[in-house]
mmCIF file with all atom_site columns, C-alpha atoms in Angstrom:
data_model
loop_
_atom_site.group_PDB
_atom_site.id
_atom_site.type_symbol
_atom_site.label_atom_id
_atom_site.label_alt_id
_atom_site.label_comp_id
_atom_site.label_asym_id
_atom_site.label_entity_id
_atom_site.label_seq_id
_atom_site.pdbx_PDB_ins_code
_atom_site.Cartn_x
_atom_site.Cartn_y
_atom_site.Cartn_z
_atom_site.occupancy
_atom_site.B_iso_or_equiv
_atom_site.pdbx_formal_charge
_atom_site.auth_seq_id
_atom_site.auth_comp_id
_atom_site.auth_asym_id
_atom_site.auth_atom_id
_atom_site.pdbx_PDB_model_num
ATOM 1   C CA . GLU Y 1 1   ? -26.150 10.362 -18.479 1.00 0.00 ? 28  GLU Y CA 1
ATOM 2   C CA . ASN Y 1 2   ? -25.103 10.763 -14.815 1.00 0.00 ? 29  ASN Y CA 1
ATOM 3   C CA . ALA Y 1 3   ? -24.012 14.361 -15.641 1.00 0.00 ? 30  ALA Y CA 1
ATOM 4   C CA . ILE Y 1 4   ? -27.331 15.266 -17.132 1.00 0.00 ? 31  ILE Y CA 1
ATOM 5   C CA . LYS Y 1 5   ? -29.370 13.377 -14.371 1.00 0.00 ? 32  LYS Y CA 1
ATOM 6   C CA . TYR Y 1 6   ? -27.667 14.601 -11.432 1.00 0.00 ? 33  TYR Y CA 1
ATOM 7   C CA . GLY Y 1 7   ? -25.463 17.451 -12.445 1.00 0.00 ? 34  GLY Y CA 1
ATOM 8   C CA . GLU Y 1 8   ? -26.074 21.217 -12.386 1.00 0.00 ? 35  GLU Y CA 1
ATOM 9   C CA . ARG Y 1 9   ? -27.282 22.616 -15.719 1.00 0.00 ? 36  ARG Y CA 1
ATOM 10  C CA . GLN Y 1 10  ? -25.657 26.041 -16.733 1.00 0.00 ? 37  GLN Y CA 1
ATOM 11  C CA . PRO Y 1 11  ? -25.726 27.836 -20.063 1.00 0.00 ? 38  PRO Y CA 1
ATOM 12  C CA . CYS Y 1 12  ? -22.012 28.132 -21.270 1.00 0.00 ? 39  CYS Y CA 1
ATOM 13  C CA . GLY Y 1 13  ? -22.085 30.186 -24.469 1.00 0.00 ? 40  GLY Y CA 1
ATOM 14  C CA . VAL Y 1 14  ? -23.250 29.947 -27.927 1.00 0.00 ? 41  VAL Y CA 1
ATOM 15  C CA . ASP Y 1 15  ? -21.945 27.437 -30.522 1.00 0.00 ? 42  ASP Y CA 1
ATOM 16  C CA . PRO Y 1 16  ? -20.351 29.675 -33.128 1.00 0.00 ? 43  PRO Y CA 1
ATOM 17  C CA . LYS Y 1 17  ? -21.121 27.209 -36.097 1.00 0.00 ? 44  LYS Y CA 1
ATOM 18  C CA . THR Y 1 18  ? -24.761 26.882 -35.333 1.00 0.00 ? 45  THR Y CA 1
ATOM 19  C CA . GLY Y 1 19  ? -25.557 29.836 -33.157 1.00 0.00 ? 46  GLY Y CA 1
ATOM 20  C CA . ARG Y 1 20  ? -27.346 27.429 -30.527 1.00 0.00 ? 47  ARG Y CA 1
ATOM 21  C CA . GLN Y 1 21  ? -26.941 27.538 -26.854 1.00 0.00 ? 48  GLN Y CA 1
ATOM 22  C CA . ARG Y 1 22  ? -24.642 25.114 -25.324 1.00 0.00 ? 49  ARG Y CA 1
ATOM 23  C CA . TRP Y 1 23  ? -25.176 23.627 -21.773 1.00 0.00 ? 50  TRP Y CA 1
ATOM 24  C CA . LEU Y 1 24  ? -22.606 22.714 -19.218 1.00 0.00 ? 51  LEU Y CA 1
ATOM 25  C CA . PHE Y 1 25  ? -23.224 20.087 -16.713 1.00 0.00 ? 52  PHE Y CA 1
ATOM 26  C CA . ARG Y 1 26  ? -21.038 19.649 -13.625 1.00 0.00 ? 53  ARG Y CA 1
ATOM 27  C CA . TYR Y 1 27  ? -21.194 16.339 -12.091 1.00 0.00 ? 54  TYR Y CA 1
ATOM 28  C CA . GLU Y 1 28  ? -19.170 16.827 -8.883  1.00 0.00 ? 55  GLU Y CA 1
ATOM 29  C CA . ARG Y 1 29  ? -19.557 13.383 -7.536  1.00 0.00 ? 56  ARG Y CA 1
ATOM 30  C CA . GLY Y 1 30  ? -17.611 11.854 -10.297 1.00 0.00 ? 57  GLY Y CA 1
ATOM 31  C CA . GLY Y 1 31  ? -15.139 14.823 -10.508 1.00 0.00 ? 58  GLY Y CA 1
ATOM 32  C CA . ILE Y 1 32  ? -16.143 15.374 -14.140 1.00 0.00 ? 59  ILE Y CA 1
ATOM 33  C CA . THR Y 1 33  ? -17.338 18.456 -16.089 1.00 0.00 ? 60  THR Y CA 1
ATOM 34  C CA . VAL Y 1 34  ? -19.388 17.656 -19.253 1.00 0.00 ? 61  VAL Y CA 1
ATOM 35  C CA . VAL Y 1 35  ? -20.455 20.004 -21.978 1.00 0.00 ? 62  VAL Y CA 1
ATOM 36  C CA . THR Y 1 36  ? -23.391 18.838 -24.063 1.00 0.00 ? 63  THR Y CA 1
ATOM 37  C CA . ASP Y 1 37  ? -25.215 20.257 -27.147 1.00 0.00 ? 64  ASP Y CA 1
ATOM 38  C CA . GLU Y 1 38  ? -28.356 22.109 -26.677 1.00 0.00 ? 65  GLU Y CA 1
ATOM 39  C CA . SER Y 1 39  ? -30.505 18.848 -26.735 1.00 0.00 ? 66  SER Y CA 1
ATOM 40  C CA . GLN Y 1 40  ? -28.504 17.662 -23.780 1.00 0.00 ? 67  GLN Y CA 1
ATOM 41  C CA . THR Y 1 41  ? -28.157 14.179 -25.272 1.00 0.00 ? 68  THR Y CA 1
ATOM 42  C CA . MET Y 1 42  ? -24.802 14.529 -26.945 1.00 0.00 ? 69  MET Y CA 1
ATOM 43  C CA . GLU Y 1 43  ? -21.541 15.091 -25.235 1.00 0.00 ? 70  GLU Y CA 1
ATOM 44  C CA . VAL Y 1 44  ? -19.403 17.935 -26.918 1.00 0.00 ? 71  VAL Y CA 1
ATOM 45  C CA . THR Y 1 45  ? -16.556 17.475 -24.588 1.00 0.00 ? 72  THR Y CA 1
ATOM 46  C CA . SER Y 1 46  ? -15.658 16.413 -21.054 1.00 0.00 ? 73  SER Y CA 1
ATOM 47  C CA . TRP Y 1 47  ? -12.894 16.688 -18.652 1.00 0.00 ? 74  TRP Y CA 1
ATOM 48  C CA . THR Y 1 48  ? -11.955 15.473 -15.152 1.00 0.00 ? 75  THR Y CA 1
ATOM 49  C CA . HIS Y 1 49  ? -10.946 17.924 -12.413 1.00 0.00 ? 76  HIS Y CA 1
ATOM 50  C CA . PRO Y 1 50  ? -7.271  18.140 -11.660 1.00 0.00 ? 77  PRO Y CA 1
ATOM 51  C CA . CYS Y 1 51  ? -6.063  15.558 -9.160  1.00 0.00 ? 78  CYS Y CA 1
ATOM 52  C CA . TRP Y 1 52  ? -9.612  14.337 -8.408  1.00 0.00 ? 79  TRP Y CA 1
ATOM 53  C CA . GLY Y 1 53  ? -9.624  11.425 -5.979  1.00 0.00 ? 80  GLY Y CA 1
ATOM 54  C CA . LEU Y 1 54  ? -5.991  11.811 -5.199  1.00 0.00 ? 81  LEU Y CA 1
ATOM 55  C CA . ASN Y 1 55  ? -4.623  12.927 -2.004  1.00 0.00 ? 82  ASN Y CA 1
ATOM 56  C CA . LEU Y 1 56  ? -0.794  12.657 -2.208  1.00 0.00 ? 83  LEU Y CA 1
ATOM 57  C CA . GLU Y 1 57  ? 0.580   14.210 1.091   1.00 0.00 ? 84  GLU Y CA 1
ATOM 58  C CA . LYS Y 1 58  ? 3.413   16.609 0.856   1.00 0.00 ? 85  LYS Y CA 1
ATOM 59  C CA . VAL Y 1 59  ? 6.521   16.164 2.920   1.00 0.00 ? 86  VAL Y CA 1
ATOM 60  C CA . HIS Y 1 60  ? 6.904   18.472 5.782   1.00 0.00 ? 87  HIS Y CA 1
ATOM 61  C CA . ILE Y 1 61  ? 9.967   20.744 5.047   1.00 0.00 ? 88  ILE Y CA 1
ATOM 62  C CA . THR Y 1 62  ? 12.023  21.740 8.137   1.00 0.00 ? 89  THR Y CA 1
ATOM 63  C CA . GLU Y 1 63  ? 14.216  24.728 8.553   1.00 0.00 ? 90  GLU Y CA 1
ATOM 64  C CA . ASP Y 1 64  ? 17.264  22.655 7.973   1.00 0.00 ? 91  ASP Y CA 1
ATOM 65  C CA . MET Y 1 65  ? 15.953  21.362 4.599   1.00 0.00 ? 92  MET Y CA 1
ATOM 66  C CA . LYS Y 1 66  ? 15.261  24.978 3.634   1.00 0.00 ? 93  LYS Y CA 1
ATOM 67  C CA . ARG Y 1 67  ? 18.836  26.026 4.518   1.00 0.00 ? 94  ARG Y CA 1
ATOM 68  C CA . SER Y 1 68  ? 20.280  22.915 2.683   1.00 0.00 ? 95  SER Y CA 1
ATOM 69  C CA . HIS Y 1 69  ? 18.202  23.697 -0.412  1.00 0.00 ? 96  HIS Y CA 1
ATOM 70  C CA . HIS Y 1 70  ? 19.293  27.263 -0.445  1.00 0.00 ? 97  HIS Y CA 1
ATOM 71  C CA . GLN Y 1 71  ? 22.864  26.317 -0.170  1.00 0.00 ? 98  GLN Y CA 1
ATOM 72  C CA . ALA Y 1 72  ? 22.435  23.666 -3.024  1.00 0.00 ? 99  ALA Y CA 1
ATOM 73  C CA . ASP Y 1 73  ? 20.723  26.250 -5.198  1.00 0.00 ? 100 ASP Y CA 1
ATOM 74  C CA . GLN Y 1 74  ? 23.609  28.836 -4.603  1.00 0.00 ? 101 GLN Y CA 1
ATOM 75  C CA . ASP Y 1 75  ? 26.311  26.067 -5.276  1.00 0.00 ? 102 ASP Y CA 1
ATOM 76  C CA . SER Y 1 76  ? 24.582  25.071 -8.440  1.00 0.00 ? 103 SER Y CA 1
ATOM 77  C CA . LYS Y 1 77  ? 25.216  28.572 -10.048 1.00 0.00 ? 104 LYS Y CA 1
ATOM 78  C CA . ARG Y 1 78  ? 28.823  28.668 -8.848  1.00 0.00 ? 105 ARG Y CA 1
ATOM 79  C CA . ALA Y 1 79  ? 30.039  25.051 -9.398  1.00 0.00 ? 106 ALA Y CA 1
ATOM 80  C CA . ARG Y 1 80  ? 28.310  23.211 -12.135 1.00 0.00 ? 107 ARG Y CA 1
ATOM 81  C CA . HIS Y 1 81  ? 31.370  20.927 -12.390 1.00 0.00 ? 108 HIS Y CA 1
ATOM 82  C CA . CYS Y 1 82  ? 30.327  19.510 -8.856  1.00 0.00 ? 109 CYS Y CA 1
ATOM 83  C CA . TRP Y 1 83  ? 26.885  18.238 -10.265 1.00 0.00 ? 110 TRP Y CA 1
ATOM 84  C CA . ASN Y 1 84  ? 26.208  14.515 -10.289 1.00 0.00 ? 111 ASN Y CA 1
ATOM 85  C CA . SER Y 1 85  ? 23.626  14.976 -12.996 1.00 0.00 ? 112 SER Y CA 1
ATOM 86  C CA . HIS Y 1 86  ? 21.041  17.206 -14.654 1.00 0.00 ? 113 HIS Y CA 1
ATOM 87  C CA . ALA Y 1 87  ? 17.856  15.566 -15.847 1.00 0.00 ? 114 ALA Y CA 1
ATOM 88  C CA . VAL Y 1 88  ? 15.437  17.417 -17.991 1.00 0.00 ? 115 VAL Y CA 1
ATOM 89  C CA . ALA Y 1 89  ? 11.917  16.098 -18.240 1.00 0.00 ? 116 ALA Y CA 1
ATOM 90  C CA . VAL Y 1 90  ? 9.553   17.227 -21.045 1.00 0.00 ? 117 VAL Y CA 1
ATOM 91  C CA . VAL Y 1 91  ? 5.761   16.600 -20.233 1.00 0.00 ? 118 VAL Y CA 1
ATOM 92  C CA . ASP Y 1 92  ? 3.063   16.692 -22.830 1.00 0.00 ? 119 ASP Y CA 1
ATOM 93  C CA . GLN Y 1 93  ? 0.238   19.005 -21.814 1.00 0.00 ? 120 GLN Y CA 1
ATOM 94  C CA . SER Y 1 94  ? -1.861  18.521 -24.722 1.00 0.00 ? 121 SER Y CA 1
ATOM 95  C CA . GLY Y 1 95  ? -5.626  17.825 -24.546 1.00 0.00 ? 122 GLY Y CA 1
ATOM 96  C CA . SER Y 1 96  ? -5.103  14.163 -24.928 1.00 0.00 ? 123 SER Y CA 1
ATOM 97  C CA . MET Y 1 97  ? -3.437  14.217 -21.470 1.00 0.00 ? 124 MET Y CA 1
ATOM 98  C CA . ARG Y 1 98  ? -6.876  14.926 -19.814 1.00 0.00 ? 125 ARG Y CA 1
ATOM 99  C CA . LYS Y 1 99  ? -8.091  11.480 -21.104 1.00 0.00 ? 126 LYS Y CA 1
ATOM 100 C CA . THR Y 1 100 ? -9.202  9.306  -18.177 1.00 0.00 ? 127 THR Y CA 1
ATOM 101 C CA . ASP Y 1 101 ? -8.246  5.926  -19.783 1.00 0.00 ? 128 ASP Y CA 1
ATOM 102 C CA . ALA Y 1 102 ? -6.202  4.880  -16.768 1.00 0.00 ? 129 ALA Y CA 1
ATOM 103 C CA . GLU Y 1 103 ? -7.304  2.618  -14.027 1.00 0.00 ? 130 GLU Y CA 1
ATOM 104 C CA . GLY Y 1 104 ? -9.504  4.431  -11.543 1.00 0.00 ? 131 GLY Y CA 1
ATOM 105 C CA . GLY Y 1 105 ? -10.413 7.336  -13.785 1.00 0.00 ? 132 GLY Y CA 1
ATOM 106 C CA . VAL Y 1 106 ? -7.037  9.038  -13.213 1.00 0.00 ? 133 VAL Y CA 1
ATOM 107 C CA . THR Y 1 107 ? -5.940  11.092 -16.216 1.00 0.00 ? 134 THR Y CA 1
ATOM 108 C CA . ARG Y 1 108 ? -2.806  10.657 -18.058 1.00 0.00 ? 135 ARG Y CA 1
ATOM 109 C CA . SER Y 1 109 ? -1.600  14.064 -16.830 1.00 0.00 ? 136 SER Y CA 1
ATOM 110 C CA . ASP Y 1 110 ? -2.198  13.058 -13.206 1.00 0.00 ? 137 ASP Y CA 1
ATOM 111 C CA . LEU Y 1 111 ? -0.143  9.860  -13.814 1.00 0.00 ? 138 LEU Y CA 1
ATOM 112 C CA . VAL Y 1 112 ? 2.844   11.840 -15.068 1.00 0.00 ? 139 VAL Y CA 1
ATOM 113 C CA . TRP Y 1 113 ? 2.946   13.994 -11.929 1.00 0.00 ? 140 TRP Y CA 1
ATOM 114 C CA . LEU Y 1 114 ? 2.485   10.849 -9.806  1.00 0.00 ? 141 LEU Y CA 1
ATOM 115 C CA . CYS Y 1 115 ? 5.413   9.132  -11.540 1.00 0.00 ? 142 CYS Y CA 1
ATOM 116 C CA . LEU Y 1 116 ? 7.724   12.102 -11.343 1.00 0.00 ? 143 LEU Y CA 1
ATOM 117 C CA . ALA Y 1 117 ? 6.888   12.700 -7.594  1.00 0.00 ? 144 ALA Y CA 1
ATOM 118 C CA . ILE Y 1 118 ? 6.799   9.193  -6.329  1.00 0.00 ? 145 ILE Y CA 1
ATOM 119 C CA . ASP Y 1 119 ? 9.013   7.278  -8.586  1.00 0.00 ? 146 ASP Y CA 1
ATOM 120 C CA . TYR Y 1 120 ? 11.518  9.671  -9.981  1.00 0.00 ? 147 TYR Y CA 1
ATOM 121 C CA . ILE Y 1 121 ? 11.949  12.050 -7.004  1.00 0.00 ? 148 ILE Y CA 1
ATOM 122 C CA . GLY Y 1 122 ? 10.744  10.338 -3.963  1.00 0.00 ? 149 GLY Y CA 1
ATOM 123 C CA . ARG Y 1 123 ? 12.035  6.893  -4.387  1.00 0.00 ? 150 ARG Y CA 1
ATOM 124 C CA . ARG Y 1 124 ? 15.376  8.289  -5.460  1.00 0.00 ? 151 ARG Y CA 1
ATOM 125 C CA . LEU Y 1 125 ? 15.769  10.552 -2.361  1.00 0.00 ? 152 LEU Y CA 1
ATOM 126 C CA . ARG Y 1 126 ? 14.727  7.719  -0.018  1.00 0.00 ? 153 ARG Y CA 1
ATOM 127 C CA . THR Y 1 127 ? 17.104  5.183  -1.485  1.00 0.00 ? 154 THR Y CA 1
ATOM 128 C CA . GLY Y 1 128 ? 19.967  7.695  -1.698  1.00 0.00 ? 155 GLY Y CA 1
ATOM 129 C CA . GLU Y 1 129 ? 20.285  7.275  -5.469  1.00 0.00 ? 156 GLU Y CA 1
ATOM 130 C CA . ALA Y 1 130 ? 19.732  11.192 -5.824  1.00 0.00 ? 157 ALA Y CA 1
ATOM 131 C CA . THR Y 1 131 ? 21.107  13.963 -3.737  1.00 0.00 ? 158 THR Y CA 1
ATOM 132 C CA . GLN Y 1 132 ? 21.020  17.718 -3.916  1.00 0.00 ? 159 GLN Y CA 1
ATOM 133 C CA . LYS Y 1 133 ? 24.037  17.353 -6.188  1.00 0.00 ? 160 LYS Y CA 1
ATOM 134 C CA . ASP Y 1 134 ? 21.596  16.067 -8.814  1.00 0.00 ? 161 ASP Y CA 1
ATOM 135 C CA . TYR Y 1 135 ? 19.574  18.636 -10.566 1.00 0.00 ? 162 TYR Y CA 1
ATOM 136 C CA . PHE Y 1 136 ? 16.179  18.650 -12.379 1.00 0.00 ? 163 PHE Y CA 1
ATOM 137 C CA . SER Y 1 137 ? 14.559  20.767 -14.894 1.00 0.00 ? 164 SER Y CA 1
ATOM 138 C CA . LEU Y 1 138 ? 10.942  20.469 -16.225 1.00 0.00 ? 165 LEU Y CA 1
ATOM 139 C CA . VAL Y 1 139 ? 9.626   21.685 -19.550 1.00 0.00 ? 166 VAL Y CA 1
ATOM 140 C CA . LEU Y 1 140 ? 5.782   21.597 -20.283 1.00 0.00 ? 167 LEU Y CA 1
ATOM 141 C CA . MET Y 1 141 ? 4.846   21.083 -23.952 1.00 0.00 ? 168 MET Y CA 1
ATOM 142 C CA . GLY Y 1 142 ? 1.487   22.508 -25.106 1.00 0.00 ? 169 GLY Y CA 1
ATOM 143 C CA . PRO Y 1 143 ? 0.882   24.840 -27.846 1.00 0.00 ? 170 PRO Y CA 1
ATOM 144 C CA . THR Y 1 144 ? 4.331   26.306 -26.874 1.00 0.00 ? 171 THR Y CA 1
ATOM 145 C CA . ALA Y 1 145 ? 7.097   24.993 -24.645 1.00 0.00 ? 172 ALA Y CA 1
ATOM 146 C CA . LYS Y 1 146 ? 7.723   26.473 -21.169 1.00 0.00 ? 173 LYS Y CA 1
ATOM 147 C CA . CYS Y 1 147 ? 10.459  25.645 -18.784 1.00 0.00 ? 174 CYS Y CA 1
ATOM 148 C CA . VAL Y 1 148 ? 8.731   25.681 -15.335 1.00 0.00 ? 175 VAL Y CA 1
ATOM 149 C CA . ILE Y 1 149 ? 11.405  24.308 -13.174 1.00 0.00 ? 176 ILE Y CA 1
ATOM 150 C CA . HIS Y 1 150 ? 15.096  25.203 -13.975 1.00 0.00 ? 177 HIS Y CA 1
ATOM 151 C CA . GLU Y 1 151 ? 18.003  23.492 -12.470 1.00 0.00 ? 178 GLU Y CA 1
ATOM 152 C CA . HIS Y 1 152 ? 16.273  22.690 -9.238  1.00 0.00 ? 179 HIS Y CA 1
ATOM 153 C CA . PRO Y 1 153 ? 18.348  20.486 -6.645  1.00 0.00 ? 180 PRO Y CA 1
ATOM 154 C CA . MET Y 1 154 ? 16.837  16.931 -6.024  1.00 0.00 ? 181 MET Y CA 1
ATOM 155 C CA . ASN Y 1 155 ? 15.319  17.251 -2.702  1.00 0.00 ? 182 ASN Y CA 1
ATOM 156 C CA . TRP Y 1 156 ? 11.942  17.138 -0.925  1.00 0.00 ? 183 TRP Y CA 1
ATOM 157 C CA . ILE Y 1 157 ? 11.145  20.718 -1.925  1.00 0.00 ? 184 ILE Y CA 1
ATOM 158 C CA . LEU Y 1 158 ? 11.273  19.570 -5.519  1.00 0.00 ? 185 LEU Y CA 1
ATOM 159 C CA . TYR Y 1 159 ? 8.800   16.728 -4.589  1.00 0.00 ? 186 TYR Y CA 1
ATOM 160 C CA . ASN Y 1 160 ? 6.333   19.070 -3.091  1.00 0.00 ? 187 ASN Y CA 1
ATOM 161 C CA . THR Y 1 161 ? 6.557   21.355 -6.073  1.00 0.00 ? 188 THR Y CA 1
ATOM 162 C CA . ILE Y 1 162 ? 5.451   18.407 -8.214  1.00 0.00 ? 189 ILE Y CA 1
ATOM 163 C CA . ILE Y 1 163 ? 2.735   17.560 -5.921  1.00 0.00 ? 190 ILE Y CA 1
ATOM 164 C CA . ASP Y 1 164 ? 1.558   21.117 -6.202  1.00 0.00 ? 191 ASP Y CA 1
ATOM 165 C CA . MET Y 1 165 ? 1.642   20.926 -9.942  1.00 0.00 ? 192 MET Y CA 1
ATOM 166 C CA . LEU Y 1 166 ? -0.427  17.654 -9.658  1.00 0.00 ? 193 LEU Y CA 1
ATOM 167 C CA . ARG Y 1 167 ? -3.033  19.457 -7.585  1.00 0.00 ? 194 ARG Y CA 1
ATOM 168 C CA . THR Y 1 168 ? -3.156  22.543 -9.935  1.00 0.00 ? 195 THR Y CA 1
ATOM 169 C CA . ARG Y 1 169 ? -2.445  20.579 -13.245 1.00 0.00 ? 196 ARG Y CA 1
ATOM 170 C CA . GLN Y 1 170 ? -0.060  22.919 -14.618 1.00 0.00 ? 197 GLN Y CA 1
#
């Protein structure tokens, strides 16, 4: 209702089954895009905007951190026997991950990125549980599987990469 009442109405193509015009309503105050049928009374689909309402700050990366990351990255290729661990996360990126059934209207996908950044990477780095001798890979599962992070040292650069993925909803 709010999308139709306060949103901006735009044509968004023709329904291939009925040949009727579909309308798109953008409700920016709620961070939601809603597509309705031609009568503008029935929702066809809706989705939240990536990272809407979340502002997780990235960590400032110093030159020392960059040098240390580069060295760890080079070492990883030469001396895998020196690794402490290698974790591989597989993240579902299907349509159900856009549901906003979590508290505060956050999507399931947003929660995955938050958990990876804050809990899995950030907390472990702060406590010393993870070091640059621990490695991380990330596979996104949608219609196909795609490895988007491959054997990355656990560090604040990885943390920032995950924050970027939250913001752009990879």
